[in-house]
XYZ file of C-alpha atoms in Angstrom:
584
model
C -111.532 6.201 12.421
C -109.888 7.844 15.402
C -113.082 9.682 16.273
C -115.633 6.985 17.097
C -117.574 9.455 19.206
C -118.133 11.573 16.129
C -119.574 8.644 14.167
C -121.690 7.250 16.998
C -124.788 9.323 16.063
C -124.676 7.764 12.583
C -124.471 4.090 13.610
C -128.062 3.329 12.593
C -127.590 5.167 9.306
C -124.518 3.041 8.570
C -126.512 -0.069 9.476
C -129.261 0.974 7.043
C -126.685 1.571 4.291
C -125.205 -1.901 4.800
C -128.579 -3.669 5.027
C -129.981 -1.988 1.909
C -126.777 -2.707 -0.022
C -126.797 -6.378 1.009
C -130.449 -6.824 -0.005
C -129.816 -5.093 -3.321
C -126.668 -7.119 -3.997
C -128.396 -10.418 -3.215
C -131.349 -9.415 -5.392
C -128.817 -8.751 -8.158
C -128.047 -12.482 -8.206
C -131.597 -13.219 -9.339
C -131.045 -12.313 -13.024
C -127.869 -14.446 -13.144
C -129.574 -17.396 -11.476
C -132.519 -16.896 -13.821
C -130.199 -17.230 -16.807
C -128.714 -20.404 -15.303
C -132.164 -21.860 -14.731
C -133.318 -20.863 -18.222
C -130.320 -22.670 -19.656
C -131.202 -25.817 -17.764
C -134.878 -25.615 -18.801
C -134.107 -24.949 -22.451
C -131.323 -27.553 -22.634
C -133.244 -30.288 -20.861
C -134.663 -33.082 -23.093
C -138.344 -33.029 -23.961
C -140.808 -30.193 -24.605
C -140.091 -26.710 -23.135
C -142.133 -25.772 -20.056
C -143.295 -22.301 -21.117
C -144.890 -21.558 -17.758
C -141.613 -22.241 -15.961
C -139.739 -20.133 -18.495
C -141.936 -17.086 -17.816
C -141.766 -17.628 -14.065
C -137.965 -17.583 -14.240
C -137.964 -14.465 -16.465
C -140.321 -12.567 -14.124
C -138.253 -13.583 -11.082
C -135.066 -12.346 -12.760
C -136.672 -9.027 -13.748
C -138.085 -8.547 -10.247
C -134.656 -9.193 -8.761
C -133.118 -6.593 -11.073
C -135.747 -4.010 -10.061
C -135.190 -4.712 -6.343
C -131.428 -4.345 -6.872
C -131.830 -0.958 -8.550
C -134.156 0.370 -5.845
C -132.203 -0.876 -2.840
C -128.714 0.013 -4.097
C -129.950 3.503 -5.049
C -131.403 3.947 -1.571
C -128.188 2.661 0.014
C -126.031 5.012 -2.067
C -128.301 7.976 -1.332
C -128.258 7.421 2.421
C -124.481 6.783 2.317
C -123.802 10.087 0.594
C -126.175 11.899 2.937
C -124.301 10.475 5.937
C -121.006 11.406 4.259
C -122.146 15.019 3.944
C -123.238 15.082 7.575
C -119.957 13.554 8.789
C -117.843 15.943 6.708
C -119.835 18.892 8.038
C -119.418 17.618 11.600
C -115.677 17.109 11.073
C -115.191 20.606 9.675
C -117.236 22.125 12.488
C -115.248 20.163 15.032
C -111.962 21.200 13.417
C -113.082 24.833 13.309
C -114.098 24.671 16.971
C -110.785 23.068 17.951
C -108.721 25.516 15.893
C -110.642 28.300 17.604
C -109.540 26.962 21.004
C -105.987 25.759 20.430
C -103.181 27.951 21.748
C -102.732 30.846 19.339
C -99.005 30.210 19.507
C -99.504 26.668 18.178
C -101.669 28.064 15.399
C -99.157 30.758 14.460
C -96.391 28.168 14.047
C -98.402 26.185 11.464
C -98.423 27.088 7.808
C -101.666 28.171 6.212
C -101.424 25.520 3.497
C -100.932 22.748 6.049
C -104.081 23.605 8.003
C -106.069 24.326 4.836
C -105.198 20.831 3.601
C -106.471 19.249 6.819
C -109.755 21.177 6.872
C -110.309 20.935 3.109
C -108.562 18.077 1.314
C -108.219 15.662 4.240
C -111.873 15.927 5.231
C -112.871 15.404 1.586
C -110.577 12.352 1.425
C -112.801 10.657 4.031
C -115.575 10.476 1.400
C -114.786 6.925 0.129
C -114.561 5.629 3.689
C -118.006 6.973 4.579
C -120.013 6.993 1.353
C -118.770 3.869 -0.409
C -116.806 1.469 1.789
C -119.538 0.348 4.254
C -122.075 -0.744 1.635
C -119.884 -1.727 -1.272
C -117.318 -3.746 0.681
C -119.984 -5.636 2.610
C -121.868 -6.390 -0.600
C -118.622 -7.364 -2.313
C -118.115 -10.067 0.314
C -121.726 -11.187 0.831
C -122.510 -11.801 -2.855
C -119.431 -13.959 -3.555
C -120.046 -15.893 -0.337
C -123.587 -16.755 -1.399
C -122.388 -17.519 -4.936
C -119.640 -19.737 -3.544
C -122.116 -21.762 -1.480
C -124.334 -22.192 -4.560
C -121.425 -23.211 -6.808
C -120.215 -25.778 -4.263
C -123.638 -27.436 -4.544
C -123.180 -27.625 -8.320
C -119.603 -28.962 -8.452
C -117.005 -28.532 -5.714
C -114.062 -29.348 -8.005
C -114.761 -26.616 -10.549
C -115.487 -24.231 -7.657
C -111.948 -24.714 -6.352
C -110.548 -24.219 -9.863
C -112.576 -20.985 -10.202
C -111.043 -19.711 -6.938
C -107.470 -20.039 -8.285
C -107.306 -16.427 -9.659
C -108.558 -15.104 -6.304
C -105.817 -16.997 -4.441
C -103.211 -15.611 -6.825
C -104.429 -12.009 -6.383
C -104.639 -12.317 -2.583
C -101.044 -13.515 -2.527
C -100.020 -10.159 -4.060
C -101.853 -7.972 -1.490
C -99.115 -8.134 1.230
C -96.651 -6.703 -1.294
C -98.691 -3.476 -1.235
C -98.196 -3.148 2.534
C -94.419 -3.484 2.778
C -92.530 -0.815 4.780
C -91.127 0.613 1.550
C -94.614 1.070 0.026
C -95.980 2.634 3.233
C -92.996 4.971 3.423
C -93.563 6.046 -0.181
C -97.225 6.784 0.607
C -96.193 9.019 3.527
C -93.659 10.773 1.292
C -96.433 11.251 -1.284
C -98.639 13.027 1.296
C -95.725 15.102 2.591
C -94.873 16.165 -0.957
C -98.451 17.254 -1.592
C -98.341 19.298 1.624
C -95.113 21.026 0.534
C -96.632 21.917 -2.836
C -99.717 23.326 -1.101
C -97.601 25.400 1.301
C -95.367 26.720 -1.483
C -98.395 27.700 -3.589
C -100.109 29.497 -0.687
C -96.940 31.335 0.334
C -96.248 32.404 -3.236
C -99.818 33.659 -3.702
C -99.718 35.578 -0.422
C -96.401 37.223 -1.306
C -97.049 37.885 -4.979
C -97.193 41.656 -4.522
C -93.795 41.748 -2.831
C -92.364 39.395 -5.443
C -93.485 41.632 -8.300
C -92.342 44.798 -6.549
C -88.805 43.526 -6.014
C -88.426 41.454 -9.155
C -87.897 38.158 -7.342
C -90.224 36.065 -9.479
C -87.508 33.544 -10.301
C -86.578 32.986 -6.662
C -90.222 32.873 -5.620
C -91.063 30.269 -8.245
C -88.001 28.224 -7.383
C -89.428 26.923 -4.125
C -92.634 25.808 -5.813
C -90.691 24.183 -8.659
C -88.450 22.432 -6.158
C -91.470 21.116 -4.243
C -93.086 19.972 -7.493
C -89.896 18.243 -8.677
C -89.468 16.464 -5.341
C -93.095 15.342 -5.498
C -92.599 14.066 -9.052
C -89.618 11.974 -7.946
C -91.613 10.569 -5.016
C -94.633 9.836 -7.208
C -92.555 8.052 -9.843
C -90.811 5.992 -7.172
C -94.198 5.027 -5.719
C -95.619 4.152 -9.147
C -92.590 2.019 -10.048
C -93.044 0.034 -6.856
C -96.816 -0.361 -7.128
C -97.262 -0.805 -10.899
C -96.061 -4.446 -11.167
C -98.169 -5.480 -8.174
C -101.276 -3.676 -9.423
C -100.797 -5.061 -12.936
C -100.471 -8.612 -11.588
C -103.636 -8.260 -9.511
C -105.598 -6.771 -12.392
C -104.489 -9.560 -14.710
C -105.419 -12.285 -12.201
C -108.851 -10.764 -11.554
C -109.619 -9.743 -15.136
C -112.722 -11.383 -16.692
C -110.771 -12.914 -19.629
C -108.302 -14.647 -17.293
C -111.049 -15.891 -14.938
C -113.126 -17.143 -17.877
C -110.058 -18.870 -19.313
C -109.448 -20.684 -16.017
C -113.123 -21.715 -15.754
C -113.288 -22.885 -19.372
C -110.088 -24.910 -19.122
C -111.149 -26.517 -15.841
C -114.708 -27.092 -17.030
C -113.573 -28.573 -20.343
C -111.313 -30.998 -18.499
C -114.164 -32.150 -16.232
C -116.689 -32.424 -19.091
C -114.393 -34.398 -21.393
C -113.675 -36.811 -18.529
C -117.414 -37.262 -17.975
C -117.200 -35.813 -14.454
C -119.717 -33.007 -15.163
C -122.655 -32.320 -17.477
C -122.117 -29.514 -20.059
C -125.063 -27.528 -18.589
C -123.230 -27.462 -15.256
C -120.588 -25.147 -16.721
C -123.088 -22.303 -17.211
C -123.373 -21.110 -13.551
C -119.566 -20.978 -13.268
C -119.326 -18.817 -16.384
C -121.923 -16.403 -14.979
C -121.168 -16.439 -11.238
C -117.471 -17.276 -11.322
C -116.579 -13.684 -12.192
C -118.308 -12.512 -9.005
C -115.945 -14.539 -6.836
C -113.161 -12.082 -7.660
C -115.208 -9.087 -6.405
C -113.799 -8.957 -2.833
C -110.176 -8.825 -3.967
C -111.034 -6.487 -6.844
C -112.836 -4.204 -4.382
C -109.812 -4.226 -2.092
C -107.500 -3.538 -5.014
C -109.494 -0.682 -6.551
C -110.426 0.874 -3.217
C -107.068 0.284 -1.574
C -105.569 3.657 -2.471
C -108.732 5.549 -1.505
C -109.023 3.738 1.817
C -105.329 4.216 2.561
C -105.627 7.922 1.717
C -108.708 8.164 3.952
C -106.852 6.420 6.786
C -103.922 8.828 6.551
C -106.275 11.813 6.256
C -108.149 10.703 9.369
C -104.795 10.422 11.128
C -103.939 14.040 10.314
C -107.438 15.187 11.293
C -107.028 13.270 14.544
C -103.682 14.978 15.168
C -105.330 18.394 14.947
C -108.294 17.341 17.087
C -105.828 15.940 19.641
C -104.181 19.333 20.190
C -105.157 20.336 23.671
C -106.517 23.857 24.133
C -105.087 25.983 26.864
C -106.982 24.871 29.957
C -109.666 27.229 31.216
C -109.826 27.717 34.988
C -112.635 25.927 36.817
C -113.204 29.021 38.946
C -111.897 32.026 36.997
C -110.779 35.113 38.847
C -110.726 38.725 37.700
C -107.443 40.676 37.740
C -107.263 43.509 40.226
C -105.604 46.239 38.206
C -103.238 45.803 35.298
C -99.802 45.440 36.831
C -97.917 42.662 35.026
C -95.245 40.439 36.546
C -93.178 37.687 34.977
C -91.849 35.442 37.726
C -89.075 33.003 36.850
C -90.536 32.414 33.400
C -89.021 29.630 31.320
C -90.368 28.440 28.008
C -89.436 26.004 25.238
C -91.331 24.903 22.161
C -92.208 21.257 21.586
C -89.106 19.212 20.979
C -86.884 22.303 21.024
C -84.438 23.995 23.337
C -85.442 26.566 25.942
C -86.206 29.914 24.330
C -86.709 31.851 27.573
C -84.584 31.144 30.634
C -85.625 32.602 33.951
C -87.282 35.907 33.015
C -88.228 38.193 35.939
C -89.953 41.443 34.955
C -92.409 43.913 36.417
C -94.492 46.105 34.065
C -96.126 48.964 35.935
C -99.361 50.640 34.794
C -98.739 53.854 32.881
C -95.337 52.720 31.610
C -93.954 51.518 28.296
C -91.475 48.640 28.404
C -89.476 47.999 25.240
C -87.906 44.597 24.626
C -84.797 44.649 22.433
C -82.193 42.129 21.440
C -80.654 40.329 18.493
C -82.645 38.006 16.283
C -83.447 34.741 18.044
C -83.089 36.196 21.522
C -86.700 35.348 22.446
C -88.387 38.746 22.056
C -91.444 37.542 20.132
C -91.896 34.547 22.413
C -91.775 36.801 25.467
C -94.506 39.169 24.271
C -96.677 36.219 23.178
C -96.845 34.979 26.762
C -98.723 38.072 27.919
C -101.856 37.493 25.767
C -101.428 33.787 26.682
C -100.587 32.474 23.247
C -98.544 29.973 25.251
C -98.247 29.025 28.904
C -94.772 29.153 30.465
C -93.006 25.835 30.901
C -91.954 27.024 34.367
C -92.808 30.114 36.356
C -95.856 32.318 35.922
C -97.184 35.445 34.243
C -99.262 37.475 36.708
C -101.802 40.135 35.725
C -103.421 42.232 38.426
C -102.308 39.768 41.094
C -103.742 36.721 39.286
C -101.881 34.075 37.305
C -102.998 34.212 33.662
C -103.972 30.543 33.985
C -106.538 31.559 36.630
C -108.150 34.241 34.417
C -110.924 33.226 32.013
C -110.291 33.698 28.321
C -113.010 36.315 27.821
C -111.785 38.376 30.750
C -108.162 38.081 29.604
C -108.858 39.374 26.099
C -110.953 42.213 27.498
C -107.893 43.178 29.505
C -105.068 42.517 27.021
C -105.005 43.838 23.460
C -102.228 43.292 20.934
C -100.985 44.527 17.567
C -98.386 42.442 15.738
C -96.468 42.963 12.508
C -98.266 40.073 10.815
C -101.695 41.680 10.585
C -104.599 39.454 9.574
C -107.782 41.141 8.384
C -111.058 39.288 7.931
C -113.006 39.179 4.676
C -115.509 41.606 6.131
C -116.193 45.325 6.017
C -113.541 47.759 7.192
C -115.869 48.840 9.996
C -116.333 45.237 11.143
C -112.569 44.690 11.091
C -111.999 47.694 13.312
C -114.860 46.718 15.634
C -113.736 43.078 15.839
C -113.147 43.208 19.603
C -116.185 45.461 20.208
C -118.812 44.183 17.731
C -121.543 46.454 19.098
C -119.473 49.630 18.846
C -121.216 52.595 17.264
C -120.131 54.055 13.946
C -118.877 57.239 15.586
C -116.597 55.213 17.874
C -115.205 53.292 14.895
C -114.512 56.547 13.027
C -112.861 58.075 16.091
C -110.499 55.099 16.397
C -109.712 55.271 12.664
C -108.921 58.985 12.937
C -106.543 58.365 15.842
C -104.808 55.636 13.801
C -104.536 58.028 10.834
C -106.465 55.704 8.512
C -109.806 57.556 8.307
C -109.013 59.513 5.132
C -107.769 56.397 3.351
C -110.956 54.525 4.264
C -113.096 57.310 2.783
C -111.240 56.845 -0.519
C -112.476 53.232 -0.756
C -115.490 52.569 -3.023
C -117.959 52.191 -0.139
C -115.981 53.787 2.649
C -116.306 51.932 5.936
C -118.694 49.438 4.286
C -116.022 48.317 1.800
C -115.139 44.637 2.195
C -111.499 43.618 2.615
C -110.446 41.453 -0.343
C -113.424 42.477 -2.507
C -113.541 46.230 -3.054
C -110.961 47.215 -0.432
C -107.271 46.605 -1.102
C -104.925 47.853 1.602
C -101.154 48.019 1.827
C -99.221 46.457 4.695
C -98.930 49.793 6.504
C -102.639 50.537 6.020
C -103.596 47.094 7.319
C -101.404 47.706 10.342
C -103.182 50.995 11.009
C -106.513 49.147 10.846
C -105.129 46.836 13.531
C -104.054 49.852 15.591
C -107.537 51.331 15.247
C -108.899 47.977 16.438
C -106.674 48.169 19.528
C -107.689 51.785 20.140
C -111.366 50.867 20.011
C -110.861 47.822 22.258
C -109.541 50.214 24.944
C -107.836 47.388 26.869
C -105.712 48.389 29.886
C -102.782 46.189 28.773
C -101.338 46.608 25.283
C -98.810 44.356 23.550
C -97.132 45.707 20.409
C -94.745 44.031 18.007
C -93.367 47.204 16.393
C -96.786 48.451 15.347
C -95.329 51.080 13.017
C -93.055 48.681 11.131
C -94.897 49.130 7.823
C -95.910 52.762 8.272
C -94.403 55.305 5.900
C -92.412 58.152 7.530
C -95.201 60.660 6.961
C -97.816 58.688 8.864
C -95.473 57.109 11.389
C -95.448 60.231 13.530
C -99.251 60.377 13.541
C -99.464 56.717 14.517
C -96.835 57.175 17.212
C -98.820 60.072 18.647
C -101.910 57.850 18.631
C -100.038 55.122 20.471
C -98.694 57.639 22.954
C -102.234 58.827 23.617
C -103.352 55.235 23.841
C -100.719 54.402 26.430
C -102.005 56.832 29.086
C -102.193 54.823 32.292
C -102.037 51.531 30.408
C -99.395 48.862 30.731
C -97.570 48.664 27.403
C -95.088 45.998 26.310
C -93.501 46.483 22.908
C -90.912 44.707 20.802
C -88.668 47.499 19.561
C -86.862 47.313 16.246
C -86.558 51.057 15.676
C -84.512 53.428 17.781
C -87.429 55.870 17.997
C -89.491 53.255 19.837
C -86.673 52.678 22.309
C -86.458 56.434 22.958
C -90.173 56.544 23.867
C -89.919 53.705 26.392
C -89.802 54.121 30.156
C -87.851 50.896 30.533
C -85.724 48.952 28.084
C -85.172 45.225 28.558
C -82.216 43.732 26.700
C -82.523 40.028 25.868
C -79.765 37.664 24.762
C -80.192 33.909 24.394
C -83.521 34.013 26.213
C -82.232 35.809 29.308
C -82.372 39.434 30.508
C -78.860 40.854 30.377
C -79.702 44.519 31.042
C -82.692 46.641 31.972
C -83.306 50.285 32.786
C -84.173 53.637 31.250
C -82.704 54.195 27.762
C -80.396 57.036 28.854
C -79.242 55.056 31.866
C -78.380 52.022 29.779
C -76.500 54.123 27.240
C -74.505 55.691 30.037
C -73.481 52.243 31.317
C -71.790 51.571 27.976
C -72.725 47.900 28.242
C -74.401 45.433 25.932
C -77.375 47.664 25.191
C -75.096 50.553 24.288
C -73.163 48.290 21.925
C -76.427 47.033 20.423
C -77.660 50.627 20.013
C -74.445 51.702 18.323
C -74.410 48.704 15.983
C -78.025 49.380 15.045
C -77.349 53.063 14.346
C -74.344 52.179 12.220
C -76.427 49.711 10.201
C -79.176 52.294 9.627
C -76.614 54.923 8.658
C -74.978 52.483 6.252
C -78.306 51.757 4.584
C -79.102 55.448 4.176
C -75.637 56.181 2.700
C -75.636 53.216 0.298
C -75.994 54.268 -3.364
C -79.319 53.385 -4.920
C -79.747 51.758 -8.312
C -80.997 54.975 -9.925
C -78.343 57.234 -8.343
C -74.827 57.887 -9.613
C -72.084 56.078 -7.756
């Protein structure tokens, strides 16, 4: 595994699993050897030695009992260790996901991360619970049997090994580049199905409302069809190899080889008939290592790939915390020569210089893809700039501790995520010890108080259980959360995007009251938001092309004025367009 440090505490447990399994497996040879010895005693000339017969029977039974006890203990400890390792992995993943840059997290799909934390961790089960004991035993027992059989007849031993040699010769065919590529495509296809299912489930309400069920299902069907093609291609490549290995290692084939070889030696007088018995009983065990590799190959390969994906997540570096954090002096914000580009992509922001004064509202506008969302995500430090710096109260954000930063900066984005907790707890997320009166006051300001009282248990109603909220209502919960947090710097990504016209004015008044002497940075999609701003910043292709007061920029008749006019024309066109239930 890629995480040896994580398994180090369990080294002695693994050693116990292996030791117990080896003892149990070796003890399991006793009944077989007892049968061999009984055959020799009963087939030998002269009277039967009854005392020896019972001694052999008791020894065989004792060996069987020891096998049952020791293999059960090995399996129990193995599964206990597996549970502990899976718990440790999930805790470590949860801790790492809680510390990775929020920007990195926001760019990953829910299904992708859910697969890593859920399915991939579960896929490690064979590697932990079964492989250490069973694989070791699968090699130890045949090795001991092989030594014993060589003492009986080395020629028939070599003949008995022929099926093993044949099966081993097929193993490299399972590791060709084509097979490995198909396995990766298999995993990628499963991930696409998971993502499509999660996205469809999350958007089911919108799909039903707008009658897009066919389009919504299409992506899932496409992912499923692509996976089917990949799976069939993988099966066609692996089936002949797997069938050949199973045939070579099957008991009938092995017994046929042993019987043919033994018959040839017996008829030539090279071996006594009683000498064939141990090969018939123990010869099948010689195929165990290859059979174990064959049957466990897919599970171990899946575990290896799962560990790789887990390792990729654990390898994501969190944003570094300062060794000696400083506290910002005030809440003036400056962006100095800020450049930023995502991993493996082009630069999204190119040389941004901005100053956000306390008590002002700065609106960022621009066409889609201009870098607006990336810009506002730098302020709560979802990412660090590639070049330049973001300064808050005279201190670079990288010099401010995380706790202090999120006490100073609050944010409300369009994509609101509510926890499966009570409405009160969701509002008080940033201030967990807030009193009920404070929570209610924030809800009133966000114009969501009356709606909360309509829920079955009011503020105690749990989101996702007895509290179902619309997109606009969820956004107002997020606004109430920001109001309660009372942070001096506020970042908004069009916080009224999902609000209906009736409540939008109330929410806008709440935000205006919230602004006060705070520093507010907002992505503006609506003209009303632009009108409320003290400063408008126009972005194009990741660069500031204009800035100033709204009226001033309109008077310049430049790019912002053209953008404003185009936006107004689009809105007017939408309002004048005939609706489906209106006469044309």
